[in-house]
Amino acid sequence: MGQTNSTRKNSYAVQNSQLTNFDFGFDVVHSDYDSYYGKIISIYSALDRATFENIFGEYFGKPLWDFYTTRSEMVEISKELFIRKTRLLFSSNYSIFLQIFPNIDELLKACFIGANIETSEDDIEIIKNIKEQMLLTKPGKDGKSGILIWIQRNCPRIFVPLQVKLINGIIGKKMVKHDFSSNLLTPLQMFLVKSSLNPITYLNVQGTNIFKENFINNWKPLYSSIKHGISVKRFENYVFDFKKPTISIFKLTNDQLCVLALDTEWEHNTTNYGSSFTTFISIKPSFYRIVQSNSLYSNFSIKTARKGIIYGDILSINEDFSNVAAIEAWGVEDESDIINREKEYDKQGSLENQ
């Protein structure tokens, strides 16, 4: 039986751990693995290394082949082995990705490629910071990898686009298009933000069935300092009055870059408020996430109380936004909102073409 015995730099795979330790992962969905195998064989005749290159692409072909063959000298994969290993890719036991990509650089690159993201110069520091934090996180008493503990605490959905990409390769589904657009964040930074938020509350993902991940962008732009200028009144008008969850990105004059996500309305309050889904995400100077109820303070109208936006001792925004360099705010729409918005776009397009 094959073993992982990586000696590469930054490797965090457990030395001499057997790949089959993860055969006990549970399925997110019960899929027809027999039919997947049959379809692949009908197209490629044999399930060999070349077939894997065709199915998974240049970057994923070799590590997936090594995973399926347990890095042996095998030249062709049997139906039984295909089903046993493929079941793990459909599993919510994300430890499997640490075995497929036994190096921290390879793992993160796989996540970014899975989300169709090209990294930029602005991403170098945040990637370096994330790697350092992952490697410094201690393993759990139950043996759970420190890497997985860090991901669970800070960015629990970072593997989802990667998993969907690999599954789509197996079942022959078209590539998913992602929308990580932002005027303040790079696509990689926005990907990390969306990977850190509760999917049901902020992303309209229903349940844990991997096939329900459609990655439809359900965020409506509410406020942008590029368009509206930096204004407390406009922020109140466009963001405080939105009745559904909001995601606000703040860049301060000291270069702090962070995100506040609320599933309740913004308030002028004299005390802290917010549900258990209230989320603070720090992008710069370091990346981390805090999810905590009664953690946000905001007030711009009650004269007898302190004014501004405050989140613990890690974010303090002045009452006149004088320490704010840029803002971008999004509102979360539900399915009916998206359908109505698309109809409105179609209507506008028809009028413009007349």
mmCIF file of C-alpha atoms in Angstrom:
data_model
loop_
_atom_site.group_PDB
_atom_site.id
_atom_site.type_symbol
_atom_site.label_atom_id
_atom_site.label_comp_id
_atom_site.label_asym_id
_atom_site.label_seq_id
_atom_site.Cartn_x
_atom_site.Cartn_y
_atom_site.Cartn_z
ATOM 1 C CA MET A 1 0.000 0.000 0.000
ATOM 2 C CA GLY A 2 1.418 3.373 -1.019
ATOM 3 C CA GLN A 3 2.416 6.095 1.375
ATOM 4 C CA THR A 4 2.964 9.831 1.282
ATOM 5 C CA ASN A 5 6.506 10.593 2.258
ATOM 6 C CA SER A 6 7.015 14.130 1.021
ATOM 7 C CA THR A 7 10.295 15.847 1.812
ATOM 8 C CA ARG A 8 9.572 18.997 -0.164
ATOM 9 C CA LYS A 9 9.938 22.423 1.399
ATOM 10 C CA ASN A 10 6.889 23.629 3.364
ATOM 11 C CA SER A 11 5.375 20.153 3.238
ATOM 12 C CA TYR A 12 2.810 19.669 5.975
ATOM 13 C CA ALA A 13 1.558 16.190 5.045
ATOM 14 C CA VAL A 14 1.866 13.738 7.913
ATOM 15 C CA GLN A 15 4.978 11.703 7.272
ATOM 16 C CA ASN A 16 4.260 8.119 6.179
ATOM 17 C CA SER A 17 0.487 8.646 6.387
ATOM 18 C CA GLN A 18 -1.505 6.302 4.181
ATOM 19 C CA LEU A 19 -3.862 7.753 1.612
ATOM 20 C CA THR A 20 -6.486 5.165 2.458
ATOM 21 C CA ASN A 21 -6.834 6.696 5.921
ATOM 22 C CA PHE A 22 -9.314 9.037 4.252
ATOM 23 C CA ASP A 23 -11.505 6.317 2.747
ATOM 24 C CA PHE A 24 -13.836 6.889 5.686
ATOM 25 C CA GLY A 25 -14.922 10.341 4.535
ATOM 26 C CA PHE A 26 -18.679 10.725 4.136
ATOM 27 C CA ASP A 27 -20.404 11.583 0.876
ATOM 28 C CA VAL A 28 -22.011 14.967 0.366
ATOM 29 C CA VAL A 29 -24.119 13.352 -2.338
ATOM 30 C CA HIS A 30 -24.680 9.766 -3.403
ATOM 31 C CA SER A 31 -23.558 9.731 -7.008
ATOM 32 C CA ASP A 32 -23.598 7.180 -9.782
ATOM 33 C CA TYR A 33 -19.871 6.532 -9.936
ATOM 34 C CA ASP A 34 -20.399 3.534 -12.244
ATOM 35 C CA SER A 35 -21.905 5.755 -14.915
ATOM 36 C CA TYR A 36 -19.095 8.307 -14.555
ATOM 37 C CA TYR A 37 -16.555 5.557 -15.145
ATOM 38 C CA GLY A 38 -18.515 4.195 -18.093
ATOM 39 C CA LYS A 39 -18.764 7.606 -19.727
ATOM 40 C CA ILE A 40 -15.027 8.247 -19.364
ATOM 41 C CA ILE A 41 -14.143 4.825 -20.793
ATOM 42 C CA SER A 42 -16.524 5.357 -23.714
ATOM 43 C CA ILE A 43 -14.592 8.511 -24.614
ATOM 44 C CA TYR A 44 -10.990 7.598 -23.787
ATOM 45 C CA SER A 45 -11.022 3.747 -23.879
ATOM 46 C CA ALA A 46 -8.643 3.484 -20.905
ATOM 47 C CA LEU A 47 -8.245 5.318 -17.626
ATOM 48 C CA ASP A 48 -4.527 6.018 -17.822
ATOM 49 C CA ARG A 49 -2.239 8.984 -17.170
ATOM 50 C CA ALA A 50 -3.018 10.614 -20.523
ATOM 51 C CA THR A 51 -6.740 10.390 -19.793
ATOM 52 C CA PHE A 52 -6.204 12.152 -16.481
ATOM 53 C CA GLU A 53 -4.412 14.982 -18.277
ATOM 54 C CA ASN A 54 -7.441 15.342 -20.552
ATOM 55 C CA ILE A 55 -9.982 15.175 -17.723
ATOM 56 C CA PHE A 56 -8.297 17.372 -15.118
ATOM 57 C CA GLY A 57 -5.960 19.546 -17.158
ATOM 58 C CA GLU A 58 -2.228 20.090 -17.081
ATOM 59 C CA TYR A 59 -1.919 21.315 -13.479
ATOM 60 C CA PHE A 60 -4.251 18.795 -11.834
ATOM 61 C CA GLY A 61 -3.546 15.735 -13.993
ATOM 62 C CA LYS A 62 -0.374 14.508 -12.274
ATOM 63 C CA PRO A 63 -1.367 15.056 -8.606
ATOM 64 C CA LEU A 64 -4.758 13.427 -9.243
ATOM 65 C CA TRP A 65 -3.057 10.478 -10.953
ATOM 66 C CA ASP A 66 -0.692 10.122 -7.985
ATOM 67 C CA PHE A 67 -3.686 10.212 -5.642
ATOM 68 C CA TYR A 68 -5.630 7.546 -7.526
ATOM 69 C CA THR A 69 -2.607 5.264 -7.964
ATOM 70 C CA THR A 70 -1.124 5.983 -4.516
ATOM 71 C CA ARG A 71 2.058 7.044 -6.337
ATOM 72 C CA SER A 72 2.649 3.498 -7.561
ATOM 73 C CA GLU A 73 3.855 2.241 -10.949
ATOM 74 C CA MET A 74 0.280 1.517 -12.013
ATOM 75 C CA VAL A 75 -0.396 2.302 -15.686
ATOM 76 C CA GLU A 76 -4.180 1.974 -15.742
ATOM 77 C CA ILE A 77 -6.888 2.472 -13.108
ATOM 78 C CA SER A 78 -9.530 -0.196 -12.607
ATOM 79 C CA LYS A 79 -13.218 0.526 -12.224
ATOM 80 C CA GLU A 80 -13.140 -0.538 -8.570
ATOM 81 C CA LEU A 81 -10.245 1.787 -7.749
ATOM 82 C CA PHE A 82 -11.832 4.651 -9.683
ATOM 83 C CA ILE A 83 -15.063 4.370 -7.695
ATOM 84 C CA ARG A 84 -13.279 4.105 -4.348
ATOM 85 C CA LYS A 85 -11.080 7.139 -4.942
ATOM 86 C CA THR A 86 -13.687 9.243 -6.740
ATOM 87 C CA ARG A 87 -16.021 8.872 -3.773
ATOM 88 C CA LEU A 88 -13.450 10.749 -1.697
ATOM 89 C CA LEU A 89 -13.454 13.705 -4.085
ATOM 90 C CA PHE A 90 -17.212 14.005 -3.532
ATOM 91 C CA SER A 91 -16.683 13.901 0.228
ATOM 92 C CA SER A 92 -16.756 16.796 2.669
ATOM 93 C CA ASN A 93 -13.621 15.389 4.288
ATOM 94 C CA TYR A 94 -11.320 18.092 2.954
ATOM 95 C CA SER A 95 -8.267 16.411 4.460
ATOM 96 C CA ILE A 96 -8.062 14.637 1.136
ATOM 97 C CA PHE A 97 -6.804 17.795 -0.565
ATOM 98 C CA LEU A 98 -3.827 17.908 1.783
ATOM 99 C CA GLN A 99 -2.931 14.466 0.497
ATOM 100 C CA ILE A 100 -3.411 15.344 -3.162
ATOM 101 C CA PHE A 101 -1.386 18.558 -2.823
ATOM 102 C CA PRO A 102 1.208 17.739 -0.111
ATOM 103 C CA ASN A 103 2.861 21.145 -0.173
ATOM 104 C CA ILE A 104 1.425 24.420 1.039
ATOM 105 C CA ASP A 105 2.328 26.305 -2.143
ATOM 106 C CA GLU A 106 0.767 23.604 -4.311
ATOM 107 C CA LEU A 107 -2.364 23.526 -2.158
ATOM 108 C CA LEU A 108 -3.005 27.267 -2.318
ATOM 109 C CA LYS A 109 -2.206 27.404 -6.029
ATOM 110 C CA ALA A 110 -4.687 24.565 -6.597
ATOM 111 C CA CYS A 111 -7.378 26.513 -4.731
ATOM 112 C CA PHE A 112 -6.729 29.626 -6.815
ATOM 113 C CA ILE A 113 -6.679 27.725 -10.112
ATOM 114 C CA GLY A 114 -9.857 25.937 -9.037
ATOM 115 C CA ALA A 115 -11.496 29.353 -8.684
ATOM 116 C CA ASN A 116 -10.045 30.500 -12.054
ATOM 117 C CA ILE A 117 -7.974 33.196 -10.361
ATOM 118 C CA GLU A 118 -4.689 34.639 -11.537
ATOM 119 C CA THR A 119 -2.666 36.127 -8.708
ATOM 120 C CA SER A 120 -1.273 39.652 -8.930
ATOM 121 C CA GLU A 121 1.506 41.652 -7.282
ATOM 122 C CA ASP A 122 -1.022 42.931 -4.746
ATOM 123 C CA ASP A 123 -1.640 39.347 -3.607
ATOM 124 C CA ILE A 124 1.938 38.419 -2.718
ATOM 125 C CA GLU A 125 1.806 39.662 0.876
ATOM 126 C CA ILE A 126 -1.581 38.159 1.717
ATOM 127 C CA ILE A 127 -0.544 34.756 0.317
ATOM 128 C CA LYS A 128 2.676 34.905 2.331
ATOM 129 C CA ASN A 129 0.722 35.864 5.450
ATOM 130 C CA ILE A 130 -1.778 33.025 5.006
ATOM 131 C CA LYS A 131 1.012 30.477 4.517
ATOM 132 C CA GLU A 132 2.756 31.654 7.676
ATOM 133 C CA GLN A 133 -0.450 31.446 9.713
ATOM 134 C CA MET A 134 -1.260 27.984 8.381
ATOM 135 C CA LEU A 135 2.170 26.653 9.285
ATOM 136 C CA LEU A 136 2.045 28.221 12.764
ATOM 137 C CA THR A 137 -1.365 26.763 13.643
ATOM 138 C CA LYS A 138 -0.949 23.785 15.946
ATOM 139 C CA PRO A 139 -2.609 20.452 15.118
ATOM 140 C CA GLY A 140 -5.694 19.549 17.122
ATOM 141 C CA LYS A 141 -5.690 17.063 19.976
ATOM 142 C CA ASP A 142 -7.741 14.783 17.729
ATOM 143 C CA GLY A 143 -4.918 14.785 15.180
ATOM 144 C CA LYS A 144 -6.553 17.269 12.817
ATOM 145 C CA SER A 145 -4.016 19.160 10.732
ATOM 146 C CA GLY A 146 -3.207 22.702 11.806
ATOM 147 C CA ILE A 147 -3.792 23.711 8.195
ATOM 148 C CA LEU A 148 -7.375 22.476 8.311
ATOM 149 C CA ILE A 149 -7.929 24.103 11.695
ATOM 150 C CA TRP A 150 -6.795 27.454 10.295
ATOM 151 C CA ILE A 151 -9.029 27.026 7.238
ATOM 152 C CA GLN A 152 -12.018 26.091 9.376
ATOM 153 C CA ARG A 153 -11.512 29.169 11.547
ATOM 154 C CA ASN A 154 -10.826 31.687 8.807
ATOM 155 C CA CYS A 155 -11.711 30.538 5.305
ATOM 156 C CA PRO A 156 -13.877 27.399 5.489
ATOM 157 C CA ARG A 157 -15.012 27.389 1.835
ATOM 158 C CA ILE A 158 -11.607 27.822 0.215
ATOM 159 C CA PHE A 159 -11.708 24.264 -1.190
ATOM 160 C CA VAL A 160 -15.211 24.463 -2.694
ATOM 161 C CA PRO A 161 -14.367 25.856 -6.181
ATOM 162 C CA LEU A 162 -11.468 23.396 -6.421
ATOM 163 C CA GLN A 163 -13.702 20.484 -5.485
ATOM 164 C CA VAL A 164 -16.373 21.575 -7.962
ATOM 165 C CA LYS A 165 -13.783 21.937 -10.735
ATOM 166 C CA LEU A 166 -12.472 18.403 -10.173
ATOM 167 C CA ILE A 167 -15.962 16.920 -9.933
ATOM 168 C CA ASN A 168 -17.037 18.723 -13.099
ATOM 169 C CA GLY A 169 -14.044 17.203 -14.881
ATOM 170 C CA ILE A 170 -15.191 13.732 -13.847
ATOM 171 C CA ILE A 171 -18.860 14.138 -14.733
ATOM 172 C CA GLY A 172 -18.178 16.142 -17.901
ATOM 173 C CA LYS A 173 -19.864 19.347 -16.777
ATOM 174 C CA LYS A 174 -18.855 22.720 -18.190
ATOM 175 C CA MET A 175 -16.473 25.004 -16.341
ATOM 176 C CA VAL A 176 -18.089 27.231 -13.729
ATOM 177 C CA LYS A 177 -17.704 30.991 -14.124
ATOM 178 C CA HIS A 178 -16.933 32.887 -10.934
ATOM 179 C CA ASP A 179 -17.470 36.562 -10.217
ATOM 180 C CA PHE A 180 -14.903 38.034 -7.841
ATOM 181 C CA SER A 181 -15.139 41.583 -9.150
ATOM 182 C CA SER A 182 -14.466 44.530 -6.868
ATOM 183 C CA ASN A 183 -13.087 48.043 -7.102
ATOM 184 C CA LEU A 184 -11.195 47.678 -3.817
ATOM 185 C CA LEU A 185 -10.162 44.035 -3.671
ATOM 186 C CA THR A 186 -8.235 41.894 -6.118
ATOM 187 C CA PRO A 187 -10.069 38.808 -7.435
ATOM 188 C CA LEU A 188 -8.006 36.666 -5.055
ATOM 189 C CA GLN A 189 -8.916 38.835 -2.080
ATOM 190 C CA MET A 190 -12.604 38.770 -3.010
ATOM 191 C CA PHE A 191 -12.378 34.991 -3.398
ATOM 192 C CA LEU A 192 -11.005 34.755 0.138
ATOM 193 C CA VAL A 193 -13.811 36.973 1.426
ATOM 194 C CA LYS A 194 -16.503 34.865 -0.211
ATOM 195 C CA SER A 195 -14.766 31.736 1.083
ATOM 196 C CA SER A 196 -14.974 33.131 4.614
ATOM 197 C CA LEU A 197 -18.670 34.004 4.742
ATOM 198 C CA ASN A 198 -21.587 31.851 5.805
ATOM 199 C CA PRO A 199 -22.841 30.456 2.473
ATOM 200 C CA ILE A 200 -26.539 30.287 3.342
ATOM 201 C CA THR A 201 -26.701 33.807 4.776
ATOM 202 C CA TYR A 202 -24.463 35.656 2.342
ATOM 203 C CA LEU A 203 -24.156 33.478 -0.790
ATOM 204 C CA ASN A 204 -27.631 31.926 -1.144
ATOM 205 C CA VAL A 205 -26.189 28.404 -1.102
ATOM 206 C CA GLN A 206 -28.904 25.988 -0.009
ATOM 207 C CA GLY A 207 -27.612 23.005 1.950
ATOM 208 C CA THR A 208 -24.366 21.056 1.564
ATOM 209 C CA ASN A 209 -25.086 19.299 -1.731
ATOM 210 C CA ILE A 210 -22.081 20.085 -3.907
ATOM 211 C CA PHE A 211 -24.243 20.015 -7.054
ATOM 212 C CA LYS A 212 -26.222 23.004 -5.775
ATOM 213 C CA GLU A 213 -23.120 25.186 -5.977
ATOM 214 C CA ASN A 214 -24.013 27.337 -8.988
ATOM 215 C CA PHE A 215 -21.799 30.301 -7.989
ATOM 216 C CA ILE A 216 -24.380 32.803 -9.222
ATOM 217 C CA ASN A 217 -23.322 36.243 -8.038
ATOM 218 C CA ASN A 218 -26.123 37.428 -5.765
ATOM 219 C CA TRP A 219 -24.398 40.610 -4.592
ATOM 220 C CA LYS A 220 -25.889 43.908 -5.678
ATOM 221 C CA PRO A 221 -23.624 46.991 -5.573
ATOM 222 C CA LEU A 222 -25.057 49.447 -3.062
ATOM 223 C CA TYR A 223 -22.391 52.064 -2.503
ATOM 224 C CA SER A 224 -18.974 52.889 -3.906
ATOM 225 C CA SER A 225 -16.822 55.827 -2.924
ATOM 226 C CA ILE A 226 -15.556 55.871 -6.519
ATOM 227 C CA LYS A 227 -19.090 56.565 -7.732
ATOM 228 C CA HIS A 228 -20.703 58.274 -4.733
ATOM 229 C CA GLY A 229 -17.723 59.857 -3.001
ATOM 230 C CA ILE A 230 -16.829 59.341 0.659
ATOM 231 C CA SER A 231 -19.944 60.482 2.476
ATOM 232 C CA VAL A 232 -21.553 59.419 5.739
ATOM 233 C CA LYS A 233 -24.986 60.511 4.505
ATOM 234 C CA ARG A 234 -24.748 58.535 1.284
ATOM 235 C CA PHE A 235 -23.475 55.477 3.126
ATOM 236 C CA GLU A 236 -26.490 55.751 5.433
ATOM 237 C CA ASN A 237 -28.894 56.180 2.528
ATOM 238 C CA TYR A 238 -27.589 53.299 0.449
ATOM 239 C CA VAL A 239 -26.443 50.810 3.098
ATOM 240 C CA PHE A 240 -28.330 51.460 6.354
ATOM 241 C CA ASP A 241 -31.647 51.385 4.498
ATOM 242 C CA PHE A 242 -30.985 48.035 2.791
ATOM 243 C CA LYS A 243 -33.208 45.428 4.459
ATOM 244 C CA LYS A 244 -31.157 42.336 3.630
ATOM 245 C CA PRO A 245 -27.596 41.190 4.439
ATOM 246 C CA THR A 246 -24.788 43.540 3.448
ATOM 247 C CA ILE A 247 -21.049 43.263 2.888
ATOM 248 C CA SER A 248 -19.057 46.479 3.331
ATOM 249 C CA ILE A 249 -15.390 46.862 2.430
ATOM 250 C CA PHE A 250 -13.403 49.633 4.102
ATOM 251 C CA LYS A 251 -9.952 50.884 3.202
ATOM 252 C CA LEU A 252 -8.620 53.284 5.822
ATOM 253 C CA THR A 253 -6.002 55.989 5.511
ATOM 254 C CA ASN A 254 -3.580 53.840 7.543
ATOM 255 C CA ASP A 255 -3.852 51.157 4.789
ATOM 256 C CA GLN A 256 -6.015 48.863 6.910
ATOM 257 C CA LEU A 257 -8.329 46.899 4.605
ATOM 258 C CA CYS A 258 -11.259 44.991 6.059
ATOM 259 C CA VAL A 259 -14.783 43.704 5.524
ATOM 260 C CA LEU A 260 -17.906 43.900 7.693
ATOM 261 C CA ALA A 261 -20.706 41.463 6.844
ATOM 262 C CA LEU A 262 -24.099 41.832 8.541
ATOM 263 C CA ASP A 263 -27.178 39.688 8.065
ATOM 264 C CA THR A 264 -29.232 42.295 9.935
ATOM 265 C CA GLU A 265 -29.843 45.946 9.112
ATOM 266 C CA TRP A 266 -27.281 48.555 10.075
ATOM 267 C CA GLU A 267 -28.378 50.570 13.101
ATOM 268 C CA HIS A 268 -27.765 53.835 14.895
ATOM 269 C CA ASN A 269 -27.276 52.330 18.319
ATOM 270 C CA THR A 270 -25.772 53.187 21.678
ATOM 271 C CA THR A 271 -24.676 49.596 22.310
ATOM 272 C CA ASN A 272 -23.118 46.801 20.303
ATOM 273 C CA TYR A 273 -25.417 44.736 18.109
ATOM 274 C CA GLY A 274 -25.330 42.025 15.452
ATOM 275 C CA SER A 275 -26.404 38.401 15.133
ATOM 276 C CA SER A 276 -24.182 35.336 15.418
ATOM 277 C CA PHE A 277 -23.473 35.682 11.670
ATOM 278 C CA THR A 278 -21.907 39.138 12.018
ATOM 279 C CA THR A 279 -18.486 38.721 10.421
ATOM 280 C CA PHE A 280 -15.324 40.807 10.425
ATOM 281 C CA ILE A 281 -12.653 39.897 7.868
ATOM 282 C CA SER A 282 -9.244 41.529 7.948
ATOM 283 C CA ILE A 283 -7.484 41.679 4.573
ATOM 284 C CA LYS A 284 -4.582 43.941 5.548
ATOM 285 C CA PRO A 285 -2.286 44.103 7.433
ATOM 286 C CA SER A 286 -3.012 40.397 8.014
ATOM 287 C CA PHE A 287 -5.765 38.013 6.966
ATOM 288 C CA TYR A 288 -8.144 36.574 9.556
ATOM 289 C CA ARG A 289 -11.836 36.241 10.333
ATOM 290 C CA ILE A 290 -13.957 36.873 13.427
ATOM 291 C CA VAL A 291 -17.588 35.736 13.649
ATOM 292 C CA GLN A 292 -19.291 37.053 16.763
ATOM 293 C CA SER A 293 -22.662 38.371 17.891
ATOM 294 C CA ASN A 294 -23.096 41.792 19.526
ATOM 295 C CA SER A 295 -19.746 42.844 18.123
ATOM 296 C CA LEU A 296 -20.535 45.900 15.977
ATOM 297 C CA TYR A 297 -21.147 49.471 17.093
ATOM 298 C CA SER A 298 -22.412 52.096 14.665
ATOM 299 C CA ASN A 299 -23.986 55.474 15.272
ATOM 300 C CA PHE A 300 -24.167 58.665 13.244
ATOM 301 C CA SER A 301 -27.400 60.223 14.516
ATOM 302 C CA ILE A 302 -27.718 59.859 18.306
ATOM 303 C CA LYS A 303 -26.039 62.999 19.619
ATOM 304 C CA THR A 304 -25.600 61.800 23.202
ATOM 305 C CA ALA A 305 -23.630 58.697 22.170
ATOM 306 C CA ARG A 306 -20.267 58.131 20.568
ATOM 307 C CA LYS A 307 -20.365 58.380 16.784
ATOM 308 C CA GLY A 308 -18.650 56.295 14.143
ATOM 309 C CA ILE A 309 -18.233 52.597 13.351
ATOM 310 C CA ILE A 310 -16.376 50.404 15.839
ATOM 311 C CA TYR A 311 -15.587 46.707 15.880
ATOM 312 C CA GLY A 312 -13.874 45.815 19.138
ATOM 313 C CA ASP A 313 -10.375 47.222 19.292
ATOM 314 C CA ILE A 314 -9.508 46.299 15.698
ATOM 315 C CA LEU A 315 -11.615 48.761 13.691
ATOM 316 C CA SER A 316 -12.473 52.373 14.435
ATOM 317 C CA ILE A 317 -13.999 54.616 11.761
ATOM 318 C CA ASN A 318 -14.423 58.298 12.535
ATOM 319 C CA GLU A 319 -17.869 59.882 12.593
ATOM 320 C CA ASP A 320 -17.064 61.993 9.514
ATOM 321 C CA PHE A 321 -15.224 59.191 7.654
ATOM 322 C CA SER A 322 -12.087 61.338 7.816
ATOM 323 C CA ASN A 323 -9.905 58.233 8.256
ATOM 324 C CA VAL A 324 -11.562 56.387 5.351
ATOM 325 C CA ALA A 325 -9.748 56.203 2.012
ATOM 326 C CA ALA A 326 -12.344 54.154 0.109
ATOM 327 C CA ILE A 327 -15.566 52.179 0.642
ATOM 328 C CA GLU A 328 -17.464 49.572 -1.316
ATOM 329 C CA ALA A 329 -20.729 48.027 -0.118
ATOM 330 C CA TRP A 330 -22.790 45.163 -1.493
ATOM 331 C CA GLY A 331 -26.290 43.923 -0.731
ATOM 332 C CA VAL A 332 -27.246 40.249 -0.804
ATOM 333 C CA GLU A 333 -30.148 39.464 -3.107
ATOM 334 C CA ASP A 334 -32.289 36.347 -3.047
ATOM 335 C CA GLU A 335 -33.254 34.310 -6.112
ATOM 336 C CA SER A 336 -36.332 36.395 -6.913
ATOM 337 C CA ASP A 337 -34.251 39.599 -6.771
ATOM 338 C CA ILE A 338 -31.736 38.136 -9.226
ATOM 339 C CA ILE A 339 -34.468 37.048 -11.651
ATOM 340 C CA ASN A 340 -36.104 40.486 -11.528
ATOM 341 C CA ARG A 341 -32.741 42.218 -12.001
ATOM 342 C CA GLU A 342 -31.933 40.063 -15.039
ATOM 343 C CA LYS A 343 -35.363 40.838 -16.510
ATOM 344 C CA GLU A 344 -34.711 44.547 -15.994
ATOM 345 C CA TYR A 345 -31.311 44.258 -17.709
ATOM 346 C CA ASP A 346 -32.936 42.422 -20.628
ATOM 347 C CA LYS A 347 -35.622 45.096 -20.848
ATOM 348 C CA GLN A 348 -33.052 47.889 -20.843
ATOM 349 C CA GLY A 349 -31.031 46.075 -23.495
ATOM 350 C CA SER A 350 -34.098 45.732 -25.706
ATOM 351 C CA LEU A 351 -34.874 49.442 -25.375
ATOM 352 C CA GLU A 352 -31.300 50.398 -26.243
ATOM 353 C CA ASN A 353 -31.417 48.251 -29.377
ATOM 354 C CA GLN A 354 -34.623 49.843 -30.643
#
